[in-house]
PDB file of C-alpha atoms in Angstrom:
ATOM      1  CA  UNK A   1     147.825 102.130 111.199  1.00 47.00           C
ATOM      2  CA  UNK A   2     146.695 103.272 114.367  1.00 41.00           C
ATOM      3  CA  UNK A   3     145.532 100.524 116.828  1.00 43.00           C
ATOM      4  CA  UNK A   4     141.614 102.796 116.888  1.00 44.00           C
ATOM      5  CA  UNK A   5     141.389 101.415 113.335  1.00 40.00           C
ATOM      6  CA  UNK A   6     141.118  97.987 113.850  1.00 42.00           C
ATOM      7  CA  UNK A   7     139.362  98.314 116.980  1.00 45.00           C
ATOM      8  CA  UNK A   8     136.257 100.117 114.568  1.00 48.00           C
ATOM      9  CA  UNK A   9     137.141  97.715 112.357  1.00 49.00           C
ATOM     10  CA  UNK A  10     136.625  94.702 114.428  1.00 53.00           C
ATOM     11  CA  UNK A  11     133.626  96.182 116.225  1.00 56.00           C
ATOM     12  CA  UNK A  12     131.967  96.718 112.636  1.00 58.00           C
ATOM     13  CA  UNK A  13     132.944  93.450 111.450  1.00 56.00           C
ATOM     14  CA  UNK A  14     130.527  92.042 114.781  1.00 58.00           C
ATOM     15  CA  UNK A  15     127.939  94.313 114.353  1.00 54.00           C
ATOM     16  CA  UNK A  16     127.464  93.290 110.710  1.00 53.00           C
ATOM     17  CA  UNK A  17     127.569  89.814 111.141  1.00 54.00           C
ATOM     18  CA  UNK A  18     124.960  90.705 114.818  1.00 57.00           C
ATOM     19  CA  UNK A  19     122.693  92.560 111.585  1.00 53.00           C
ATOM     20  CA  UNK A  20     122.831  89.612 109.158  1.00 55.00           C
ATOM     21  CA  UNK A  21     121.809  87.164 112.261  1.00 59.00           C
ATOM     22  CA  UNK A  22     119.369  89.383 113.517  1.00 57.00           C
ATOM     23  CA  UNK A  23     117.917  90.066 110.194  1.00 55.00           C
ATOM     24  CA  UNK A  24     117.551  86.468 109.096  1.00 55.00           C
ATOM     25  CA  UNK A  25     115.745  85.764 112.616  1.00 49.00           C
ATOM     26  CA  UNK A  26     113.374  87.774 112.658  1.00 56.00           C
ATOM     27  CA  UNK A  27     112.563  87.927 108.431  1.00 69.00           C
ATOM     28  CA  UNK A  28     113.209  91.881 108.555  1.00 76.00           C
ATOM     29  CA  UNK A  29     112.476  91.870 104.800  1.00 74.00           C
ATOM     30  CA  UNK A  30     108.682  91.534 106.064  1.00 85.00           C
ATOM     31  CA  UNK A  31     108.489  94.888 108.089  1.00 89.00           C
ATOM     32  CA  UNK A  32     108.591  97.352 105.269  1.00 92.00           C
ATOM     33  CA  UNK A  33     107.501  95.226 102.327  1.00 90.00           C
ATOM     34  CA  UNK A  34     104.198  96.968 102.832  1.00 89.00           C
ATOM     35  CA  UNK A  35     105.797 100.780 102.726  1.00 90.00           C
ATOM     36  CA  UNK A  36     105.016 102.697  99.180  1.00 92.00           C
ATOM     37  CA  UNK A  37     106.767 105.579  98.113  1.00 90.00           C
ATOM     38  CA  UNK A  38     104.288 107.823  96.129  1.00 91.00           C
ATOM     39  CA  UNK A  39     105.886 110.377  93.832  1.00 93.00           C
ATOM     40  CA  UNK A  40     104.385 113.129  95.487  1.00 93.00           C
ATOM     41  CA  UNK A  41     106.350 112.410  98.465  1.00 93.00           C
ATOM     42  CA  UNK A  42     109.399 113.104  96.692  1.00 92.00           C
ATOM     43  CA  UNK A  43     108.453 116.404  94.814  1.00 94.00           C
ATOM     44  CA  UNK A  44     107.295 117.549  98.252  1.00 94.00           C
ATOM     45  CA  UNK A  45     110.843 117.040  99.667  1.00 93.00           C
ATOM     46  CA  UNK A  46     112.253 118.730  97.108  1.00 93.00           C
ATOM     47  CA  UNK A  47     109.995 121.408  97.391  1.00 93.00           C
ATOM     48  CA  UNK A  48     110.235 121.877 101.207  1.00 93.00           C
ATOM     49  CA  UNK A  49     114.338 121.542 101.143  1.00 90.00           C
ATOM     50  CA  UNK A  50     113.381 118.099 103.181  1.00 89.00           C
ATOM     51  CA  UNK A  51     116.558 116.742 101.456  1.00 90.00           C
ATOM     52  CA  UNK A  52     119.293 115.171 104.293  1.00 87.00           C
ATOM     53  CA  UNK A  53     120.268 112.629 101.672  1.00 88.00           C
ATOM     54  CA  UNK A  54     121.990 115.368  99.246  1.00 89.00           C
ATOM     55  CA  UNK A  55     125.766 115.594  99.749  1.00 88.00           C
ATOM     56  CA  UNK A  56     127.459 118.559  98.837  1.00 89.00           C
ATOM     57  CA  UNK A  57     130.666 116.719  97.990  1.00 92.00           C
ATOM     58  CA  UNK A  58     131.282 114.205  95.600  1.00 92.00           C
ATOM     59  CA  UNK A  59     130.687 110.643  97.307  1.00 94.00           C
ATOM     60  CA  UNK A  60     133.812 109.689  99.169  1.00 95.00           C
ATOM     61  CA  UNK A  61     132.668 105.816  98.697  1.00 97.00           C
ATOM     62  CA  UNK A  62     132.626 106.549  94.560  1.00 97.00           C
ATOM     63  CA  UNK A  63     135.722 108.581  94.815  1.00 97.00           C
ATOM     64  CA  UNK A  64     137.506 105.737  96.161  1.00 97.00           C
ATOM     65  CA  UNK A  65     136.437 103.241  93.972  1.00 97.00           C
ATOM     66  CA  UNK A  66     135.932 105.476  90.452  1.00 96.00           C
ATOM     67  CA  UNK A  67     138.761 103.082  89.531  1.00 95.00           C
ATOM     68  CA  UNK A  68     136.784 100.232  90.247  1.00 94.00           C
ATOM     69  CA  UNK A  69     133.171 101.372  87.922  1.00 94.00           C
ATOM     70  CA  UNK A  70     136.044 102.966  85.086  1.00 94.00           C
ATOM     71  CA  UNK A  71     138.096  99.506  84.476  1.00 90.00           C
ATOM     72  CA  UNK A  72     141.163 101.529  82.783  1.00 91.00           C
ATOM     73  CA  UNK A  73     138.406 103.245  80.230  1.00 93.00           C
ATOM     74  CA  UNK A  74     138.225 106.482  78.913  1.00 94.00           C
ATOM     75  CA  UNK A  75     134.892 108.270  78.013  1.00 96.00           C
ATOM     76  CA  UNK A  76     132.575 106.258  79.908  1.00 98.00           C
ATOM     77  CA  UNK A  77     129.042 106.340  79.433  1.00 98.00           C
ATOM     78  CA  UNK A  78     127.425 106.712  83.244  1.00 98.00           C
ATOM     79  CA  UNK A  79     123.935 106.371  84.480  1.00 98.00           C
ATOM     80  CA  UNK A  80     122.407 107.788  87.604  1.00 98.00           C
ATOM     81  CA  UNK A  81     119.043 106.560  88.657  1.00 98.00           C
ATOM     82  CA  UNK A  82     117.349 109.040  90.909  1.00 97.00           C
ATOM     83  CA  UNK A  83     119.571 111.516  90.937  1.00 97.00           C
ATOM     84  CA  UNK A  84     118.646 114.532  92.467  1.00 96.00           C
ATOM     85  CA  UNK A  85     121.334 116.997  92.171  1.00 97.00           C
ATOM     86  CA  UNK A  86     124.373 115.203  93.211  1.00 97.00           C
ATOM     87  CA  UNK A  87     127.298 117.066  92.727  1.00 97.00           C
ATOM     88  CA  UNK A  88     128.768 113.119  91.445  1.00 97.00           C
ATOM     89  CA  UNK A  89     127.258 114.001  88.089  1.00 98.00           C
ATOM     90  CA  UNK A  90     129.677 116.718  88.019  1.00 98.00           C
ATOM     91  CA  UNK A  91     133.043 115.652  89.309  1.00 98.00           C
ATOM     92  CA  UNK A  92     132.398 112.727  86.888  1.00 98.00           C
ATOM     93  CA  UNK A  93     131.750 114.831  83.996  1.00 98.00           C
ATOM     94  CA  UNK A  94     135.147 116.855  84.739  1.00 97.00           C
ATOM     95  CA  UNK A  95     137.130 113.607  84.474  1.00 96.00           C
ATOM     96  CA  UNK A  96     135.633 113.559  80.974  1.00 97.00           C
ATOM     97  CA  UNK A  97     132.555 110.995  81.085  1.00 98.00           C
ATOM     98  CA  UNK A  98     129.501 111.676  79.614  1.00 98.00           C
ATOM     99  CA  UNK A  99     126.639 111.685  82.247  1.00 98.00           C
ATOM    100  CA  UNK A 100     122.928 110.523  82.026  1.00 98.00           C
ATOM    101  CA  UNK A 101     120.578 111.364  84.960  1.00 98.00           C
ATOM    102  CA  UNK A 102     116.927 110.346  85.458  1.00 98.00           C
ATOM    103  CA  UNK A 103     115.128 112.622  88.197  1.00 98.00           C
ATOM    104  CA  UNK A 104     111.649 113.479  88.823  1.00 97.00           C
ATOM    105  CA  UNK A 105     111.509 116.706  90.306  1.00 97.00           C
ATOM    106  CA  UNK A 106     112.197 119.242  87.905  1.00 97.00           C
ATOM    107  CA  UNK A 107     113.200 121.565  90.819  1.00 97.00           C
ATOM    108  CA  UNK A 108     116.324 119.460  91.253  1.00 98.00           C
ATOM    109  CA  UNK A 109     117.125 119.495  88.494  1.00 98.00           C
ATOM    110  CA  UNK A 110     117.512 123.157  88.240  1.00 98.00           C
ATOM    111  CA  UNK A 111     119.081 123.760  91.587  1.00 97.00           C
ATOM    112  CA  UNK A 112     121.306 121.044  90.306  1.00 98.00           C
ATOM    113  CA  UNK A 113     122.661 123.383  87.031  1.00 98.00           C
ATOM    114  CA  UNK A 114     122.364 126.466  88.695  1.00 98.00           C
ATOM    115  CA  UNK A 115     124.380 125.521  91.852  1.00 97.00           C
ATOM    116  CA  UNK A 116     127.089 124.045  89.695  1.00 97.00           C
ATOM    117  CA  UNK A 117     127.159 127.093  87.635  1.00 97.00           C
ATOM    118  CA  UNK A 118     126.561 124.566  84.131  1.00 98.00           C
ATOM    119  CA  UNK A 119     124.550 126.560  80.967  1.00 98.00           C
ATOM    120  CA  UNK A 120     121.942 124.449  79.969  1.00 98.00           C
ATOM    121  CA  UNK A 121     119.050 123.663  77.452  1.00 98.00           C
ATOM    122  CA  UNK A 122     115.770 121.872  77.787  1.00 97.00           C
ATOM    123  CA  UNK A 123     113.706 119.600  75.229  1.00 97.00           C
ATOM    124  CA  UNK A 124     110.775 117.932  75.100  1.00 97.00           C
ATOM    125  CA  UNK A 125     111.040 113.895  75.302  1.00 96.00           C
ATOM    126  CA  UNK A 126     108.937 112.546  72.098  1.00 94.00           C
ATOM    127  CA  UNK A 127     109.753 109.235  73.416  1.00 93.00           C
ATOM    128  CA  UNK A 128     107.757 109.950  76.888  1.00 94.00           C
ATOM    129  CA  UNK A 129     104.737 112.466  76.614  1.00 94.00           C
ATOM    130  CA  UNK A 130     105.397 115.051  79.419  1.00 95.00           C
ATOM    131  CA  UNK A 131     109.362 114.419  80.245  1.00 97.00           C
ATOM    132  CA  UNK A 132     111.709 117.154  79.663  1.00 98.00           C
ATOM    133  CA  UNK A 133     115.302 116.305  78.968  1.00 98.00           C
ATOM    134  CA  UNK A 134     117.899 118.921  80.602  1.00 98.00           C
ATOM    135  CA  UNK A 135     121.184 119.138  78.572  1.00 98.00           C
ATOM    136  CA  UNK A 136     124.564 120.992  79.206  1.00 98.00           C
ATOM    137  CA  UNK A 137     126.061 123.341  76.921  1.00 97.00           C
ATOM    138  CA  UNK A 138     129.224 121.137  76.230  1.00 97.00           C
ATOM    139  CA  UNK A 139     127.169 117.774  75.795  1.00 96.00           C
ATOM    140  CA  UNK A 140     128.640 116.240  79.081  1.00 98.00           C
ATOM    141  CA  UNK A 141     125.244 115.728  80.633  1.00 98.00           C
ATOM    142  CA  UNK A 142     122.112 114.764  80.251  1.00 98.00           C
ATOM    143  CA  UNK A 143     118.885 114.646  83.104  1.00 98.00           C
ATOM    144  CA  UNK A 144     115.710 113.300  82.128  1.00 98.00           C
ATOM    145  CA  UNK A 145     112.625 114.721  83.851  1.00 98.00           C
ATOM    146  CA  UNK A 146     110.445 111.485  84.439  1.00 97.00           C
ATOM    147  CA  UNK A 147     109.958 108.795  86.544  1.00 96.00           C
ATOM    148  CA  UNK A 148     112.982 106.254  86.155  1.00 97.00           C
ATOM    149  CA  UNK A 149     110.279 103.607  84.769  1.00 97.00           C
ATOM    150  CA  UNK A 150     109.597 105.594  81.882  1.00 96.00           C
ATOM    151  CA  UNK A 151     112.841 105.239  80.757  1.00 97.00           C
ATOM    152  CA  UNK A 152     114.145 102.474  78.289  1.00 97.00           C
ATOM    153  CA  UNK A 153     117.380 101.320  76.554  1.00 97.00           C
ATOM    154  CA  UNK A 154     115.669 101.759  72.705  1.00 96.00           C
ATOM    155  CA  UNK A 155     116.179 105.613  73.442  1.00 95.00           C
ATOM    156  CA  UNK A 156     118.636 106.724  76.411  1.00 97.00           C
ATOM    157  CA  UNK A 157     120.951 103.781  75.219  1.00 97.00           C
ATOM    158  CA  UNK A 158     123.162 101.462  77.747  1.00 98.00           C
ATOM    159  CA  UNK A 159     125.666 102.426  79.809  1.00 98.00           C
ATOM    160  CA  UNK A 160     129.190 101.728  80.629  1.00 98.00           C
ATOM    161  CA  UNK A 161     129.167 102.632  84.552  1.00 98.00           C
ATOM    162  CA  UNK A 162     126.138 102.864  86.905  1.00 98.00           C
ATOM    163  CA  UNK A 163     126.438 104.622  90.272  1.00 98.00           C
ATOM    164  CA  UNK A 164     123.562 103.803  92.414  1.00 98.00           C
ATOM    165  CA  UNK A 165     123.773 105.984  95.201  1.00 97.00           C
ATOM    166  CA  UNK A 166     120.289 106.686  97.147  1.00 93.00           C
ATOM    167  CA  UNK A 167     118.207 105.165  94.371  1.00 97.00           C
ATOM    168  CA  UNK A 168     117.664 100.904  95.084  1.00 98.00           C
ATOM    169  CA  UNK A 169     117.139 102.384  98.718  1.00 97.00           C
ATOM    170  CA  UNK A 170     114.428 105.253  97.875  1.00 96.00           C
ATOM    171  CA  UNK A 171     112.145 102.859  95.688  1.00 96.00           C
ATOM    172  CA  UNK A 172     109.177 101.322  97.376  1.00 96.00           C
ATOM    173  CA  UNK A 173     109.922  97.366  98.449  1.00 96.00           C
ATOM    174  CA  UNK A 174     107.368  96.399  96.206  1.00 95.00           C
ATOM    175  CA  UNK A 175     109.125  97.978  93.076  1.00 97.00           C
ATOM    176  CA  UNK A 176     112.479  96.593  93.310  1.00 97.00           C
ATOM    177  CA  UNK A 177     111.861  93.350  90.837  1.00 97.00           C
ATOM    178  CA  UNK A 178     110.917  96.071  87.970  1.00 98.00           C
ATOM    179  CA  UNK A 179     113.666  98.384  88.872  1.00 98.00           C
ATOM    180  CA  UNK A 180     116.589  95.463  88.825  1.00 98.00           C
ATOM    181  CA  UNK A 181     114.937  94.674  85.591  1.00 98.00           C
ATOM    182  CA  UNK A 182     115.355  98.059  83.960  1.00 98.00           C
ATOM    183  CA  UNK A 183     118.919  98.388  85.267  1.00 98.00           C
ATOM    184  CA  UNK A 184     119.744  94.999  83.632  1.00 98.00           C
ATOM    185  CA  UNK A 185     118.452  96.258  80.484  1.00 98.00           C
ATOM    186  CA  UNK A 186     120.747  99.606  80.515  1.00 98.00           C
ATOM    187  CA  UNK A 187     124.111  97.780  81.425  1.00 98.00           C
ATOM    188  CA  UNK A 188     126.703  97.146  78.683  1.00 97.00           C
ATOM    189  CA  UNK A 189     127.798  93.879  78.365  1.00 97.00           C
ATOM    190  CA  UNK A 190     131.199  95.047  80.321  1.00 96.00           C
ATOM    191  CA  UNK A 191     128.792  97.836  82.332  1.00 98.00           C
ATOM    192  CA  UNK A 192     130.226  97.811  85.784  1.00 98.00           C
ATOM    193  CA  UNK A 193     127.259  98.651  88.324  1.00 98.00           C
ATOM    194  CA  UNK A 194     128.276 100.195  91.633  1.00 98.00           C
ATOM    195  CA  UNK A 195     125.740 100.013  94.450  1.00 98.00           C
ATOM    196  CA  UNK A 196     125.104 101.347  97.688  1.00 98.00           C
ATOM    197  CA  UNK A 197     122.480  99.318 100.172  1.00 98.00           C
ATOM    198  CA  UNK A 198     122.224  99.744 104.108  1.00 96.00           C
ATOM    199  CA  UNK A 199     121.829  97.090 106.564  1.00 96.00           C
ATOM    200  CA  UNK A 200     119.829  98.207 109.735  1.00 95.00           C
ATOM    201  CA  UNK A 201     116.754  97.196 111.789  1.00 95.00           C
ATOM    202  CA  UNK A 202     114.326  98.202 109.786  1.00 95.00           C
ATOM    203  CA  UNK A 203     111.622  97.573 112.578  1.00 95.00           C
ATOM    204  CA  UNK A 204     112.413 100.862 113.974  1.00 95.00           C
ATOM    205  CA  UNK A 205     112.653 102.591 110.776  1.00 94.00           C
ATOM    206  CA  UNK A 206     109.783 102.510 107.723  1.00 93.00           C
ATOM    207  CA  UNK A 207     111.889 103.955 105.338  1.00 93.00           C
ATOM    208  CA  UNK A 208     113.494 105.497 102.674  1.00 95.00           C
ATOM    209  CA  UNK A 209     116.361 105.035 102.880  1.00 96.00           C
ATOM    210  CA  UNK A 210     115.110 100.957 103.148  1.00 96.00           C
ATOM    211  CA  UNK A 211     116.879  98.205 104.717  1.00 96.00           C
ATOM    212  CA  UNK A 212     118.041  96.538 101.447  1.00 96.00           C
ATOM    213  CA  UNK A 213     120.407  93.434 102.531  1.00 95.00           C
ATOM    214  CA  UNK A 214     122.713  91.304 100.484  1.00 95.00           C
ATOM    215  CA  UNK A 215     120.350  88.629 100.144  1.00 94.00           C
ATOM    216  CA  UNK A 216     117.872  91.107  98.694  1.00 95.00           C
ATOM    217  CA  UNK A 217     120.515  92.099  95.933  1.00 97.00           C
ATOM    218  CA  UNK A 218     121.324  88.304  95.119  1.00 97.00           C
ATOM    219  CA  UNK A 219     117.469  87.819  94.558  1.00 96.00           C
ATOM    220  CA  UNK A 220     117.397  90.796  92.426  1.00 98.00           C
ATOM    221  CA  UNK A 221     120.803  90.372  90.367  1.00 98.00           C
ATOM    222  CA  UNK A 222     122.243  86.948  91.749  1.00 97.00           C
ATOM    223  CA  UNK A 223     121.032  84.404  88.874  1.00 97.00           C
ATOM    224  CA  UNK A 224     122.693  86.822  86.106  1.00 97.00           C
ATOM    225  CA  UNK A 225     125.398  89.116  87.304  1.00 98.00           C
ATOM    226  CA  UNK A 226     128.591  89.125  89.284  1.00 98.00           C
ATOM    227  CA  UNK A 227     128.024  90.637  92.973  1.00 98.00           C
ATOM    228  CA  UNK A 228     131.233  91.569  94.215  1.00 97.00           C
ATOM    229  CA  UNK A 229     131.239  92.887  98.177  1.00 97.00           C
ATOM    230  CA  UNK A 230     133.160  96.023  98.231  1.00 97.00           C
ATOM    231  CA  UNK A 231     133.261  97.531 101.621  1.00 96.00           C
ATOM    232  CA  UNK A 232     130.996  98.340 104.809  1.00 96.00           C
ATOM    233  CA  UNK A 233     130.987 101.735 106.429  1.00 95.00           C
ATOM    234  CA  UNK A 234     128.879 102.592 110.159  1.00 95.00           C
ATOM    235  CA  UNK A 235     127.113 105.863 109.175  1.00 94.00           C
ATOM    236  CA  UNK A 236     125.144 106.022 112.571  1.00 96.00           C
ATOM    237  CA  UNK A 237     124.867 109.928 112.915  1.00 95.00           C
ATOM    238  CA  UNK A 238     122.419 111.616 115.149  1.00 95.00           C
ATOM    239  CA  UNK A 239     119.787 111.883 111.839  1.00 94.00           C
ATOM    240  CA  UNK A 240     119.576 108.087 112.301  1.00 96.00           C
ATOM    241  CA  UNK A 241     119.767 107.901 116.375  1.00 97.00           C
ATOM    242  CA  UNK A 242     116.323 109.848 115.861  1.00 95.00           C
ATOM    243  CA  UNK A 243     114.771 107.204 113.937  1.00 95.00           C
ATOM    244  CA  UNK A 244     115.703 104.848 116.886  1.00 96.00           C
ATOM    245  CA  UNK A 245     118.538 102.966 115.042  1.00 96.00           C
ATOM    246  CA  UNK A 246     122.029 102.017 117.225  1.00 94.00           C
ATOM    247  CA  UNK A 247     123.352 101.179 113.997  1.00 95.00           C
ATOM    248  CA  UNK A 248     123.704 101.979 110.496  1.00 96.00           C
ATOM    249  CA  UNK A 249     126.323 100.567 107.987  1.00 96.00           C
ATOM    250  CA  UNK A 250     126.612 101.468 104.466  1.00 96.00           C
ATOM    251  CA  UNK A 251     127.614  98.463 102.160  1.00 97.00           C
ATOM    252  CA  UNK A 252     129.459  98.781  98.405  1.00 97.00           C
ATOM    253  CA  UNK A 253     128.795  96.741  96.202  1.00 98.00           C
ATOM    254  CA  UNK A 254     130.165  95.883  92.312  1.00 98.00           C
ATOM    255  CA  UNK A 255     127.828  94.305  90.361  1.00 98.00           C
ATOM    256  CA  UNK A 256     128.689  93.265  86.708  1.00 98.00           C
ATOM    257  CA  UNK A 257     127.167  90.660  83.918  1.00 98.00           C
ATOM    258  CA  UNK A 258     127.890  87.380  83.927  1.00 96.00           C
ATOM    259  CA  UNK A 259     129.703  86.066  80.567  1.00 89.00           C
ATOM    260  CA  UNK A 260     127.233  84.402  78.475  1.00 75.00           C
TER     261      UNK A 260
END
């Protein structure tokens, strides 16, 4: 390995642990407990193409760790919360998983099936007056039009596989005991949960993406699953430089029920 590697490596390794100081010193969770995401805000984003966060690849962080969320399983059941139209739901499907999306804007979820050239059909929810549930031809996947919170297990089931990927980090602060609580209730008892949080200084930065630290996830999942630290990434790009940020890192992390 080339001696550049474990110079970023090292230089990450000291700017996380500089974040996790830094963050407990000055009680960062404070600075955008106050922020509120209204769903307006999204649809607008949508509507306006004001959407940086979509990836036209499949994530390289759930690429390399599809082993991880699968666990030598076939046929997997797999949740995305908030999911846009990542092109995830896709790649997943091909490997032959069935796929479950909850999105709000209806106009990603078009662009989504048209821009993946997948045949679809629409319903009506009777379980949630005004949803819409978008299906593929072949079965593989399945978007509900709605907010996530109107969701529950006693219709779109539990899953096998979660891949949380721009959804913990898009909610408002103020939501995230509710959310964790609804993700709990849609994990299989052998459900493996992968999650992606950022650490930066998030009094530079209101938000979304939010500054969601591991002792954030611990509060929210700690007392009844298994968080497992993964891997840490510096995504500083010029997109955050604007904000005012000098760093950025990306954490992974596999969460999973405890045995009872």
């Amino acid at each position: 390995i080339a001696p550049s590697f474990w110079v970023k490596a090292l230089q990450l390794k000291e700017t996380m642990a500089d974040a996790t100081e830094i963050a407990k010193k000055n009680d960062f969770d404070k600075f955008q407990a106050d922020r509120v995401i209204k769903v307006d805000e999204w649809l607008n984003r949508w509507e306006n193409k004001q959407t940086p966060f979509h990836m036209n690849e499949a994530h390289k962080m759930l690429k390399k760790y599809v082993d991880v969320m699968l666990n030598g399983k076939d046929h997997l059941r797999i949740l995305f919360p908030l999911c846009g139209k990542a092109v995830d739901m896709k790649w997943l499907a091909d490997l032959g998983h069935k796929i479950v999306g909850i999105e709000v804007s209806e106009k990603a979820i078009l662009e989504f099936f048209t821009e993946q050239s997948v045949s679809y059909s629409k319903e009506a929810v009777s379980d949630v007056p005004g949803a819409t549930l978008f299906k593929s031809s072949d079965g593989k996947i399945s978007i509900y039009c709605c907010s996530v919170y109107d969701v529950s297990s006693s219709f779109i089931g539990k899953f096998d596989g979660i891949w949380d990927r721009g959804s913990l980090v898009a909610i408002s602060p103020c939501d995230r005991q509710r959310y964790s609580e609804l993700m709990l209730s849609l994990m299989e008892d052998d459900c493996c949960y992968l999650l992606e949080a950022f650490d930066y200084d998030p009094r530079l930065h209101k938000g979304p993406p939010f500054f969601v630290p591991f002792s954030a996830i611990e509060e929210l999942y700690g007392s009844t699953c298994n968080i497992k630290f993964l891997e840490a990434a510096d995504m500083l790009t010029d997109r955050q430089r604007e904000w005012g940020l000098d760093y950025f890192i990306q954490n992974i992390y596999m969460i999973t029920l405890k045995a009872t």
